[in-house]
């Protein structure tokens, strides 16, 4: 509590220190928090804090102190990183009640510590039947205090747009599994499978019972439905890249906010459609129709035609 304030500064400049010991990271964070309230939390923030502290406050601080000031601001604006894990059950409970048909899962280890969580919104589950029958899965590293991996599952809807399906956070995801799933050849697949078996000896039997063809590129017998790359999942990861430094509960809530805006915007656009086809499909038909005007079509049977280029 402040009991006495002397407005006249009588300390000699010879006693001043460049480290500004009184300018603690919490003080810097409290003074500058309004300047960063609506900015994305990324690695450039500490440099901005160093600049703002010098230009706005006349204080020179180190990068380390600026980093701690950033952590203090994140805690004030988005919650504590440790306490955030305890908020996940309550967030999932509210999410299921406010979004019918939403599916969530949370698992703890034997010590009661966070193991992994999963969520798929009801709108995503309902819309999956209108997407291409292929799922693109990718993972991106979280940059919060305890790390982990944010897994995203997505597809493409009938308007050729990215359609988010599900999200999961797994702090212990084995890199060998993704290498195995993305392998192009049997030899590469078997190599990564042996790496997985070196960690868990009975995992191959379990994955075999699920079916290699359901999750591995090597054994997949399905058509790719024009999705020959992982650009869909990578694009989705880039959308959430600014959320990776947030506490997990805040990050999950922010993902919900993004999807809410996406689904509302697409629903509003769909309500104004005048055709049975989406705008993407309609444009393709228009382009193909323009090309067909230069072709000669002669029937062979009721189901077969001979098509020749009229310009040749």
PDB file of C-alpha atoms in Angstrom:
ATOM      1  CA  UNK A   1       0.000   0.000   0.000  1.00  0.00           C
ATOM      2  CA  UNK A   2       1.334   3.456  -0.906  1.00  0.00           C
ATOM      3  CA  UNK A   3       1.365   5.618   2.236  1.00  0.00           C
ATOM      4  CA  UNK A   4       3.610   8.544   1.294  1.00  0.00           C
ATOM      5  CA  UNK A   5       4.530  10.154  -2.014  1.00  0.00           C
ATOM      6  CA  UNK A   6       7.302  12.702  -2.494  1.00  0.00           C
ATOM      7  CA  UNK A   7       6.907  14.444  -5.831  1.00  0.00           C
ATOM      8  CA  UNK A   8      10.389  15.994  -5.840  1.00  0.00           C
ATOM      9  CA  UNK A   9      13.090  13.660  -7.188  1.00  0.00           C
ATOM     10  CA  UNK A  10      16.345  14.324  -5.324  1.00  0.00           C
ATOM     11  CA  UNK A  11      18.427  11.233  -6.236  1.00  0.00           C
ATOM     12  CA  UNK A  12      21.690  11.920  -8.057  1.00  0.00           C
ATOM     13  CA  UNK A  13      21.977  10.734 -11.646  1.00  0.00           C
ATOM     14  CA  UNK A  14      25.199   9.014 -10.637  1.00  0.00           C
ATOM     15  CA  UNK A  15      23.110   6.450  -8.755  1.00  0.00           C
ATOM     16  CA  UNK A  16      20.857   5.659 -11.717  1.00  0.00           C
ATOM     17  CA  UNK A  17      21.213   2.180 -13.186  1.00  0.00           C
ATOM     18  CA  UNK A  18      20.598   1.225 -16.793  1.00  0.00           C
ATOM     19  CA  UNK A  19      18.855  -1.977 -15.730  1.00  0.00           C
ATOM     20  CA  UNK A  20      15.931  -0.047 -14.177  1.00  0.00           C
ATOM     21  CA  UNK A  21      15.405  -2.499 -11.331  1.00  0.00           C
ATOM     22  CA  UNK A  22      12.085  -0.897 -10.346  1.00  0.00           C
ATOM     23  CA  UNK A  23      10.740  -1.476 -13.845  1.00  0.00           C
ATOM     24  CA  UNK A  24       9.833  -5.111 -13.223  1.00  0.00           C
ATOM     25  CA  UNK A  25       8.345  -7.221 -15.992  1.00  0.00           C
ATOM     26  CA  UNK A  26       4.925  -7.069 -14.312  1.00  0.00           C
ATOM     27  CA  UNK A  27       5.096  -3.266 -14.174  1.00  0.00           C
ATOM     28  CA  UNK A  28       6.108  -3.068 -17.834  1.00  0.00           C
ATOM     29  CA  UNK A  29       3.320  -5.469 -18.756  1.00  0.00           C
ATOM     30  CA  UNK A  30       0.690  -3.493 -16.850  1.00  0.00           C
ATOM     31  CA  UNK A  31       1.820  -0.215 -18.440  1.00  0.00           C
ATOM     32  CA  UNK A  32       1.806  -1.517 -22.010  1.00  0.00           C
ATOM     33  CA  UNK A  33      -1.041  -4.026 -21.929  1.00  0.00           C
ATOM     34  CA  UNK A  34      -3.495  -1.744 -23.749  1.00  0.00           C
ATOM     35  CA  UNK A  35      -1.072  -1.408 -26.670  1.00  0.00           C
ATOM     36  CA  UNK A  36      -1.077  -5.185 -27.182  1.00  0.00           C
ATOM     37  CA  UNK A  37      -4.637  -6.065 -26.164  1.00  0.00           C
ATOM     38  CA  UNK A  38      -5.843  -6.694 -29.708  1.00  0.00           C
ATOM     39  CA  UNK A  39      -2.581  -7.892 -31.235  1.00  0.00           C
ATOM     40  CA  UNK A  40      -1.799 -11.511 -32.014  1.00  0.00           C
ATOM     41  CA  UNK A  41       0.551 -13.162 -29.529  1.00  0.00           C
ATOM     42  CA  UNK A  42       3.606 -14.227 -31.494  1.00  0.00           C
ATOM     43  CA  UNK A  43       7.391 -14.225 -31.241  1.00  0.00           C
ATOM     44  CA  UNK A  44       7.679 -10.613 -32.439  1.00  0.00           C
ATOM     45  CA  UNK A  45       5.872  -9.257 -29.368  1.00  0.00           C
ATOM     46  CA  UNK A  46       8.972  -9.087 -27.069  1.00  0.00           C
ATOM     47  CA  UNK A  47      10.770  -6.927 -29.639  1.00  0.00           C
ATOM     48  CA  UNK A  48       7.741  -4.653 -29.776  1.00  0.00           C
ATOM     49  CA  UNK A  49       7.713  -4.439 -25.978  1.00  0.00           C
ATOM     50  CA  UNK A  50      11.384  -3.400 -25.934  1.00  0.00           C
ATOM     51  CA  UNK A  51      10.583  -0.668 -28.469  1.00  0.00           C
ATOM     52  CA  UNK A  52       7.423   0.517 -26.678  1.00  0.00           C
ATOM     53  CA  UNK A  53       9.170   0.593 -23.289  1.00  0.00           C
ATOM     54  CA  UNK A  54      11.891   2.824 -24.708  1.00  0.00           C
ATOM     55  CA  UNK A  55       9.659   5.186 -26.729  1.00  0.00           C
ATOM     56  CA  UNK A  56       6.616   5.362 -24.433  1.00  0.00           C
ATOM     57  CA  UNK A  57       8.158   4.915 -20.983  1.00  0.00           C
ATOM     58  CA  UNK A  58      11.752   6.010 -21.534  1.00  0.00           C
ATOM     59  CA  UNK A  59      13.046   2.731 -20.110  1.00  0.00           C
ATOM     60  CA  UNK A  60      15.581   0.405 -21.719  1.00  0.00           C
ATOM     61  CA  UNK A  61      14.842  -3.223 -20.908  1.00  0.00           C
ATOM     62  CA  UNK A  62      16.367  -6.512 -21.979  1.00  0.00           C
ATOM     63  CA  UNK A  63      14.730  -9.013 -24.319  1.00  0.00           C
ATOM     64  CA  UNK A  64      14.413 -11.435 -21.389  1.00  0.00           C
ATOM     65  CA  UNK A  65      12.451  -8.910 -19.329  1.00  0.00           C
ATOM     66  CA  UNK A  66      10.289  -8.125 -22.359  1.00  0.00           C
ATOM     67  CA  UNK A  67       9.533 -11.847 -22.727  1.00  0.00           C
ATOM     68  CA  UNK A  68       8.448 -12.063 -19.088  1.00  0.00           C
ATOM     69  CA  UNK A  69       6.322  -8.954 -19.596  1.00  0.00           C
ATOM     70  CA  UNK A  70       4.667 -10.672 -22.559  1.00  0.00           C
ATOM     71  CA  UNK A  71       3.927 -13.747 -20.427  1.00  0.00           C
ATOM     72  CA  UNK A  72       2.409 -11.478 -17.778  1.00  0.00           C
ATOM     73  CA  UNK A  73       0.154  -9.830 -20.378  1.00  0.00           C
ATOM     74  CA  UNK A  74      -0.897 -13.209 -21.773  1.00  0.00           C
ATOM     75  CA  UNK A  75      -1.833 -14.325 -18.257  1.00  0.00           C
ATOM     76  CA  UNK A  76      -3.960 -11.209 -17.707  1.00  0.00           C
ATOM     77  CA  UNK A  77      -5.638 -11.267 -21.125  1.00  0.00           C
ATOM     78  CA  UNK A  78      -6.008 -15.012 -21.722  1.00  0.00           C
ATOM     79  CA  UNK A  79      -5.585 -16.742 -18.366  1.00  0.00           C
ATOM     80  CA  UNK A  80      -2.894 -18.773 -16.654  1.00  0.00           C
ATOM     81  CA  UNK A  81      -1.266 -21.540 -18.712  1.00  0.00           C
ATOM     82  CA  UNK A  82      -1.360 -24.104 -15.883  1.00  0.00           C
ATOM     83  CA  UNK A  83      -4.887 -23.315 -14.711  1.00  0.00           C
ATOM     84  CA  UNK A  84      -6.102 -23.420 -18.309  1.00  0.00           C
ATOM     85  CA  UNK A  85      -5.937 -27.235 -18.384  1.00  0.00           C
ATOM     86  CA  UNK A  86      -8.344 -27.393 -15.447  1.00  0.00           C
ATOM     87  CA  UNK A  87     -10.853 -25.296 -17.428  1.00  0.00           C
ATOM     88  CA  UNK A  88     -11.112 -27.765 -20.321  1.00  0.00           C
ATOM     89  CA  UNK A  89     -13.822 -29.993 -18.699  1.00  0.00           C
ATOM     90  CA  UNK A  90     -16.031 -26.983 -17.990  1.00  0.00           C
ATOM     91  CA  UNK A  91     -15.456 -25.589 -21.483  1.00  0.00           C
ATOM     92  CA  UNK A  92     -16.390 -28.929 -23.069  1.00  0.00           C
ATOM     93  CA  UNK A  93     -19.512 -29.154 -20.910  1.00  0.00           C
ATOM     94  CA  UNK A  94     -20.685 -25.695 -22.017  1.00  0.00           C
ATOM     95  CA  UNK A  95     -19.728 -26.476 -25.616  1.00  0.00           C
ATOM     96  CA  UNK A  96     -21.869 -29.626 -25.770  1.00  0.00           C
ATOM     97  CA  UNK A  97     -24.853 -27.877 -24.159  1.00  0.00           C
ATOM     98  CA  UNK A  98     -24.739 -24.906 -26.540  1.00  0.00           C
ATOM     99  CA  UNK A  99     -23.873 -26.894 -29.700  1.00  0.00           C
ATOM    100  CA  UNK A 100     -26.119 -29.962 -30.189  1.00  0.00           C
ATOM    101  CA  UNK A 101     -24.474 -33.145 -31.501  1.00  0.00           C
ATOM    102  CA  UNK A 102     -20.991 -31.875 -30.607  1.00  0.00           C
ATOM    103  CA  UNK A 103     -18.544 -34.625 -29.633  1.00  0.00           C
ATOM    104  CA  UNK A 104     -15.778 -34.056 -27.063  1.00  0.00           C
ATOM    105  CA  UNK A 105     -13.304 -36.277 -25.235  1.00  0.00           C
ATOM    106  CA  UNK A 106     -10.807 -35.625 -22.462  1.00  0.00           C
ATOM    107  CA  UNK A 107      -8.441 -38.198 -21.005  1.00  0.00           C
ATOM    108  CA  UNK A 108      -6.148 -37.921 -17.997  1.00  0.00           C
ATOM    109  CA  UNK A 109      -3.242 -40.159 -17.047  1.00  0.00           C
ATOM    110  CA  UNK A 110      -2.994 -42.203 -13.841  1.00  0.00           C
ATOM    111  CA  UNK A 111      -1.582 -39.176 -12.002  1.00  0.00           C
ATOM    112  CA  UNK A 112      -4.519 -36.985 -12.971  1.00  0.00           C
ATOM    113  CA  UNK A 113      -2.494 -34.983 -15.476  1.00  0.00           C
ATOM    114  CA  UNK A 114      -3.700 -33.967 -18.924  1.00  0.00           C
ATOM    115  CA  UNK A 115      -3.180 -36.649 -21.582  1.00  0.00           C
ATOM    116  CA  UNK A 116      -5.149 -35.521 -24.630  1.00  0.00           C
ATOM    117  CA  UNK A 117      -8.434 -33.904 -25.658  1.00  0.00           C
ATOM    118  CA  UNK A 118     -10.625 -33.973 -28.750  1.00  0.00           C
ATOM    119  CA  UNK A 119     -13.552 -31.941 -30.066  1.00  0.00           C
ATOM    120  CA  UNK A 120     -15.731 -32.082 -33.162  1.00  0.00           C
ATOM    121  CA  UNK A 121     -18.502 -29.518 -33.494  1.00  0.00           C
ATOM    122  CA  UNK A 122     -22.029 -30.586 -34.313  1.00  0.00           C
ATOM    123  CA  UNK A 123     -22.010 -28.437 -37.447  1.00  0.00           C
ATOM    124  CA  UNK A 124     -18.857 -30.214 -38.655  1.00  0.00           C
ATOM    125  CA  UNK A 125     -20.328 -33.654 -37.989  1.00  0.00           C
ATOM    126  CA  UNK A 126     -23.552 -32.744 -39.789  1.00  0.00           C
ATOM    127  CA  UNK A 127     -21.727 -31.197 -42.748  1.00  0.00           C
ATOM    128  CA  UNK A 128     -19.308 -34.097 -43.227  1.00  0.00           C
ATOM    129  CA  UNK A 129     -21.816 -36.039 -45.345  1.00  0.00           C
ATOM    130  CA  UNK A 130     -21.714 -33.244 -47.942  1.00  0.00           C
ATOM    131  CA  UNK A 131     -17.905 -33.237 -48.211  1.00  0.00           C
ATOM    132  CA  UNK A 132     -15.566 -35.245 -50.388  1.00  0.00           C
ATOM    133  CA  UNK A 133     -15.096 -38.666 -48.763  1.00  0.00           C
ATOM    134  CA  UNK A 134     -11.493 -38.057 -47.746  1.00  0.00           C
ATOM    135  CA  UNK A 135     -10.028 -36.582 -44.566  1.00  0.00           C
ATOM    136  CA  UNK A 136      -6.785 -34.633 -44.397  1.00  0.00           C
ATOM    137  CA  UNK A 137      -5.013 -34.752 -41.016  1.00  0.00           C
ATOM    138  CA  UNK A 138      -2.087 -32.585 -39.997  1.00  0.00           C
ATOM    139  CA  UNK A 139      -0.401 -31.425 -36.819  1.00  0.00           C
ATOM    140  CA  UNK A 140       1.250 -28.189 -35.743  1.00  0.00           C
ATOM    141  CA  UNK A 141       3.382 -27.620 -32.668  1.00  0.00           C
ATOM    142  CA  UNK A 142       1.976 -25.505 -29.862  1.00  0.00           C
ATOM    143  CA  UNK A 143       4.176 -22.730 -28.483  1.00  0.00           C
ATOM    144  CA  UNK A 144       2.666 -22.456 -25.023  1.00  0.00           C
ATOM    145  CA  UNK A 145       4.606 -23.322 -21.871  1.00  0.00           C
ATOM    146  CA  UNK A 146       3.992 -27.096 -21.982  1.00  0.00           C
ATOM    147  CA  UNK A 147       4.087 -27.535 -25.747  1.00  0.00           C
ATOM    148  CA  UNK A 148       2.149 -30.305 -27.440  1.00  0.00           C
ATOM    149  CA  UNK A 149       0.640 -30.738 -30.885  1.00  0.00           C
ATOM    150  CA  UNK A 150      -2.618 -29.382 -32.264  1.00  0.00           C
ATOM    151  CA  UNK A 151      -4.097 -31.946 -34.652  1.00  0.00           C
ATOM    152  CA  UNK A 152      -6.597 -30.823 -37.271  1.00  0.00           C
ATOM    153  CA  UNK A 153      -8.835 -32.975 -39.462  1.00  0.00           C
ATOM    154  CA  UNK A 154     -10.433 -31.339 -42.473  1.00  0.00           C
ATOM    155  CA  UNK A 155     -11.973 -32.024 -45.850  1.00  0.00           C
ATOM    156  CA  UNK A 156     -13.380 -29.992 -48.736  1.00  0.00           C
ATOM    157  CA  UNK A 157     -17.048 -29.145 -49.099  1.00  0.00           C
ATOM    158  CA  UNK A 158     -19.139 -29.005 -52.264  1.00  0.00           C
ATOM    159  CA  UNK A 159     -17.976 -25.436 -52.877  1.00  0.00           C
ATOM    160  CA  UNK A 160     -14.309 -26.534 -52.820  1.00  0.00           C
ATOM    161  CA  UNK A 161     -13.726 -24.753 -49.501  1.00  0.00           C
ATOM    162  CA  UNK A 162     -11.800 -26.066 -46.513  1.00  0.00           C
ATOM    163  CA  UNK A 163     -14.228 -27.751 -44.126  1.00  0.00           C
ATOM    164  CA  UNK A 164     -12.902 -28.252 -40.553  1.00  0.00           C
ATOM    165  CA  UNK A 165     -13.992 -31.555 -39.047  1.00  0.00           C
ATOM    166  CA  UNK A 166     -12.238 -32.089 -35.721  1.00  0.00           C
ATOM    167  CA  UNK A 167      -9.439 -30.883 -33.451  1.00  0.00           C
ATOM    168  CA  UNK A 168      -7.275 -32.590 -30.858  1.00  0.00           C
ATOM    169  CA  UNK A 169      -4.399 -31.693 -28.545  1.00  0.00           C
ATOM    170  CA  UNK A 170      -1.853 -34.407 -27.862  1.00  0.00           C
ATOM    171  CA  UNK A 171       1.362 -33.589 -25.969  1.00  0.00           C
ATOM    172  CA  UNK A 172       2.909 -37.022 -26.620  1.00  0.00           C
ATOM    173  CA  UNK A 173       2.199 -37.663 -30.300  1.00  0.00           C
ATOM    174  CA  UNK A 174       4.840 -39.896 -31.814  1.00  0.00           C
ATOM    175  CA  UNK A 175       6.413 -38.457 -34.970  1.00  0.00           C
ATOM    176  CA  UNK A 176       6.927 -42.002 -36.300  1.00  0.00           C
ATOM    177  CA  UNK A 177       3.186 -42.500 -36.739  1.00  0.00           C
ATOM    178  CA  UNK A 178       2.834 -39.518 -39.057  1.00  0.00           C
ATOM    179  CA  UNK A 179       5.901 -40.651 -41.001  1.00  0.00           C
ATOM    180  CA  UNK A 180       4.300 -44.076 -41.331  1.00  0.00           C
ATOM    181  CA  UNK A 181       0.945 -42.644 -42.414  1.00  0.00           C
ATOM    182  CA  UNK A 182       2.497 -40.372 -45.035  1.00  0.00           C
ATOM    183  CA  UNK A 183       4.894 -42.962 -46.493  1.00  0.00           C
ATOM    184  CA  UNK A 184       4.627 -43.432 -50.266  1.00  0.00           C
ATOM    185  CA  UNK A 185       6.214 -46.885 -50.539  1.00  0.00           C
ATOM    186  CA  UNK A 186       5.874 -50.166 -48.657  1.00  0.00           C
ATOM    187  CA  UNK A 187       9.583 -50.100 -47.784  1.00  0.00           C
ATOM    188  CA  UNK A 188       9.281 -46.642 -46.245  1.00  0.00           C
ATOM    189  CA  UNK A 189       6.108 -47.700 -44.423  1.00  0.00           C
ATOM    190  CA  UNK A 190       7.762 -50.789 -42.928  1.00  0.00           C
ATOM    191  CA  UNK A 191      10.794 -48.791 -41.799  1.00  0.00           C
ATOM    192  CA  UNK A 192       8.695 -46.301 -39.829  1.00  0.00           C
ATOM    193  CA  UNK A 193       6.510 -49.116 -38.502  1.00  0.00           C
ATOM    194  CA  UNK A 194       9.618 -50.765 -37.029  1.00  0.00           C
ATOM    195  CA  UNK A 195      10.470 -47.437 -35.390  1.00  0.00           C
ATOM    196  CA  UNK A 196       7.001 -47.380 -33.833  1.00  0.00           C
ATOM    197  CA  UNK A 197       7.379 -50.975 -32.636  1.00  0.00           C
ATOM    198  CA  UNK A 198      10.640 -50.052 -30.918  1.00  0.00           C
ATOM    199  CA  UNK A 199       8.586 -47.721 -28.715  1.00  0.00           C
ATOM    200  CA  UNK A 200       5.493 -49.939 -28.334  1.00  0.00           C
ATOM    201  CA  UNK A 201       5.931 -53.595 -29.263  1.00  0.00           C
ATOM    202  CA  UNK A 202       2.242 -54.496 -29.728  1.00  0.00           C
ATOM    203  CA  UNK A 203       1.172 -51.387 -31.639  1.00  0.00           C
ATOM    204  CA  UNK A 204       1.423 -53.016 -35.087  1.00  0.00           C
ATOM    205  CA  UNK A 205      -1.210 -55.641 -34.207  1.00  0.00           C
ATOM    206  CA  UNK A 206      -3.587 -52.907 -33.066  1.00  0.00           C
ATOM    207  CA  UNK A 207      -3.037 -50.751 -36.161  1.00  0.00           C
ATOM    208  CA  UNK A 208      -3.422 -53.821 -38.361  1.00  0.00           C
ATOM    209  CA  UNK A 209      -6.772 -54.628 -36.723  1.00  0.00           C
ATOM    210  CA  UNK A 210      -7.948 -51.104 -37.550  1.00  0.00           C
ATOM    211  CA  UNK A 211      -6.788 -51.548 -41.131  1.00  0.00           C
ATOM    212  CA  UNK A 212      -3.717 -50.007 -42.723  1.00  0.00           C
ATOM    213  CA  UNK A 213      -5.820 -48.893 -45.679  1.00  0.00           C
ATOM    214  CA  UNK A 214      -7.890 -46.591 -43.452  1.00  0.00           C
ATOM    215  CA  UNK A 215      -5.047 -44.340 -42.363  1.00  0.00           C
ATOM    216  CA  UNK A 216      -1.907 -44.959 -44.448  1.00  0.00           C
ATOM    217  CA  UNK A 217      -1.153 -43.481 -47.835  1.00  0.00           C
ATOM    218  CA  UNK A 218       0.737 -46.596 -48.930  1.00  0.00           C
ATOM    219  CA  UNK A 219      -2.166 -49.041 -48.535  1.00  0.00           C
ATOM    220  CA  UNK A 220      -5.030 -46.687 -49.327  1.00  0.00           C
ATOM    221  CA  UNK A 221      -7.272 -48.067 -52.070  1.00  0.00           C
ATOM    222  CA  UNK A 222      -9.462 -44.992 -52.229  1.00  0.00           C
ATOM    223  CA  UNK A 223      -9.441 -42.359 -54.910  1.00  0.00           C
ATOM    224  CA  UNK A 224      -8.011 -39.015 -53.829  1.00  0.00           C
ATOM    225  CA  UNK A 225     -10.997 -37.024 -55.171  1.00  0.00           C
ATOM    226  CA  UNK A 226      -8.662 -34.370 -56.613  1.00  0.00           C
ATOM    227  CA  UNK A 227      -7.011 -33.880 -53.202  1.00  0.00           C
ATOM    228  CA  UNK A 228      -3.491 -34.903 -54.163  1.00  0.00           C
ATOM    229  CA  UNK A 229      -1.694 -32.688 -51.630  1.00  0.00           C
ATOM    230  CA  UNK A 230      -1.992 -31.755 -47.954  1.00  0.00           C
ATOM    231  CA  UNK A 231      -2.604 -28.090 -48.787  1.00  0.00           C
ATOM    232  CA  UNK A 232      -6.046 -28.279 -47.215  1.00  0.00           C
ATOM    233  CA  UNK A 233      -4.723 -29.217 -43.769  1.00  0.00           C
ATOM    234  CA  UNK A 234      -1.715 -26.915 -44.045  1.00  0.00           C
ATOM    235  CA  UNK A 235      -3.960 -23.973 -44.908  1.00  0.00           C
ATOM    236  CA  UNK A 236      -6.093 -24.731 -41.874  1.00  0.00           C
ATOM    237  CA  UNK A 237      -2.972 -24.796 -39.690  1.00  0.00           C
ATOM    238  CA  UNK A 238      -1.982 -21.356 -40.962  1.00  0.00           C
ATOM    239  CA  UNK A 239      -5.368 -19.980 -39.897  1.00  0.00           C
ATOM    240  CA  UNK A 240      -4.696 -20.979 -36.296  1.00  0.00           C
ATOM    241  CA  UNK A 241      -0.967 -20.180 -36.183  1.00  0.00           C
ATOM    242  CA  UNK A 242      -1.515 -17.050 -34.054  1.00  0.00           C
ATOM    243  CA  UNK A 243      -3.394 -19.110 -31.443  1.00  0.00           C
ATOM    244  CA  UNK A 244      -0.586 -21.576 -30.718  1.00  0.00           C
ATOM    245  CA  UNK A 245       0.932 -19.503 -27.894  1.00  0.00           C
ATOM    246  CA  UNK A 246      -2.356 -19.152 -26.014  1.00  0.00           C
ATOM    247  CA  UNK A 247      -3.306 -21.307 -23.005  1.00  0.00           C
ATOM    248  CA  UNK A 248      -5.096 -24.437 -24.214  1.00  0.00           C
ATOM    249  CA  UNK A 249      -8.598 -23.549 -22.989  1.00  0.00           C
ATOM    250  CA  UNK A 250      -8.364 -20.081 -24.531  1.00  0.00           C
ATOM    251  CA  UNK A 251      -7.050 -21.593 -27.756  1.00  0.00           C
ATOM    252  CA  UNK A 252      -9.951 -24.061 -27.968  1.00  0.00           C
ATOM    253  CA  UNK A 253     -12.415 -21.239 -27.338  1.00  0.00           C
ATOM    254  CA  UNK A 254     -10.749 -19.126 -30.042  1.00  0.00           C
ATOM    255  CA  UNK A 255     -11.016 -22.032 -32.498  1.00  0.00           C
ATOM    256  CA  UNK A 256     -14.731 -22.178 -31.746  1.00  0.00           C
ATOM    257  CA  UNK A 257     -15.015 -18.442 -32.473  1.00  0.00           C
ATOM    258  CA  UNK A 258     -13.281 -18.841 -35.851  1.00  0.00           C
ATOM    259  CA  UNK A 259     -15.505 -21.750 -36.879  1.00  0.00           C
ATOM    260  CA  UNK A 260     -18.625 -19.908 -35.770  1.00  0.00           C
ATOM    261  CA  UNK A 261     -17.767 -17.023 -38.125  1.00  0.00           C
ATOM    262  CA  UNK A 262     -16.925 -19.425 -40.952  1.00  0.00           C
ATOM    263  CA  UNK A 263     -20.111 -21.451 -40.684  1.00  0.00           C
ATOM    264  CA  UNK A 264     -22.313 -18.370 -40.333  1.00  0.00           C
ATOM    265  CA  UNK A 265     -20.733 -16.712 -43.362  1.00  0.00           C
ATOM    266  CA  UNK A 266     -21.119 -19.827 -45.489  1.00  0.00           C
ATOM    267  CA  UNK A 267     -24.691 -20.381 -44.328  1.00  0.00           C
ATOM    268  CA  UNK A 268     -25.544 -16.798 -45.213  1.00  0.00           C
ATOM    269  CA  UNK A 269     -23.933 -17.163 -48.645  1.00  0.00           C
ATOM    270  CA  UNK A 270     -25.788 -20.445 -49.267  1.00  0.00           C
ATOM    271  CA  UNK A 271     -29.137 -18.833 -48.435  1.00  0.00           C
ATOM    272  CA  UNK A 272     -28.695 -16.398 -51.344  1.00  0.00           C
ATOM    273  CA  UNK A 273     -27.875 -19.074 -53.940  1.00  0.00           C
ATOM    274  CA  UNK A 274     -30.163 -19.144 -56.950  1.00  0.00           C
ATOM    275  CA  UNK A 275     -28.956 -22.448 -58.425  1.00  0.00           C
ATOM    276  CA  UNK A 276     -28.865 -26.026 -57.221  1.00  0.00           C
ATOM    277  CA  UNK A 277     -25.101 -26.084 -57.752  1.00  0.00           C
ATOM    278  CA  UNK A 278     -22.511 -24.212 -55.730  1.00  0.00           C
ATOM    279  CA  UNK A 279     -20.719 -21.244 -57.277  1.00  0.00           C
ATOM    280  CA  UNK A 280     -17.526 -23.313 -57.651  1.00  0.00           C
ATOM    281  CA  UNK A 281     -19.338 -26.122 -59.513  1.00  0.00           C
ATOM    282  CA  UNK A 282     -21.281 -23.617 -61.609  1.00  0.00           C
ATOM    283  CA  UNK A 283     -18.064 -21.918 -62.730  1.00  0.00           C
ATOM    284  CA  UNK A 284     -16.558 -25.262 -63.760  1.00  0.00           C
ATOM    285  CA  UNK A 285     -19.652 -26.099 -65.829  1.00  0.00           C
ATOM    286  CA  UNK A 286     -19.522 -22.707 -67.524  1.00  0.00           C
ATOM    287  CA  UNK A 287     -15.873 -23.185 -68.456  1.00  0.00           C
ATOM    288  CA  UNK A 288     -16.466 -26.715 -69.749  1.00  0.00           C
ATOM    289  CA  UNK A 289     -19.538 -25.596 -71.677  1.00  0.00           C
ATOM    290  CA  UNK A 290     -17.498 -22.900 -73.377  1.00  0.00           C
ATOM    291  CA  UNK A 291     -14.903 -25.502 -74.380  1.00  0.00           C
ATOM    292  CA  UNK A 292     -17.600 -27.895 -75.667  1.00  0.00           C
ATOM    293  CA  UNK A 293     -18.891 -25.359 -78.171  1.00  0.00           C
ATOM    294  CA  UNK A 294     -15.837 -26.074 -80.333  1.00  0.00           C
ATOM    295  CA  UNK A 295     -16.295 -29.856 -80.271  1.00  0.00           C
ATOM    296  CA  UNK A 296     -18.203 -32.184 -82.599  1.00  0.00           C
ATOM    297  CA  UNK A 297     -20.309 -34.831 -80.861  1.00  0.00           C
ATOM    298  CA  UNK A 298     -21.644 -37.883 -82.743  1.00  0.00           C
ATOM    299  CA  UNK A 299     -23.662 -40.556 -80.923  1.00  0.00           C
ATOM    300  CA  UNK A 300     -22.440 -44.135 -81.036  1.00  0.00           C
ATOM    301  CA  UNK A 301     -25.126 -45.611 -78.773  1.00  0.00           C
ATOM    302  CA  UNK A 302     -27.480 -44.373 -76.100  1.00  0.00           C
ATOM    303  CA  UNK A 303     -24.607 -44.179 -73.645  1.00  0.00           C
ATOM    304  CA  UNK A 304     -21.521 -43.600 -75.828  1.00  0.00           C
ATOM    305  CA  UNK A 305     -20.456 -40.671 -78.000  1.00  0.00           C
ATOM    306  CA  UNK A 306     -17.601 -39.834 -80.312  1.00  0.00           C
ATOM    307  CA  UNK A 307     -16.149 -36.409 -79.552  1.00  0.00           C
ATOM    308  CA  UNK A 308     -13.720 -34.680 -81.905  1.00  0.00           C
ATOM    309  CA  UNK A 309     -12.132 -31.264 -81.848  1.00  0.00           C
ATOM    310  CA  UNK A 310     -13.898 -29.143 -84.402  1.00  0.00           C
ATOM    311  CA  UNK A 311     -10.802 -27.032 -85.034  1.00  0.00           C
ATOM    312  CA  UNK A 312      -8.697 -29.989 -86.195  1.00  0.00           C
TER     313      UNK A 312
END
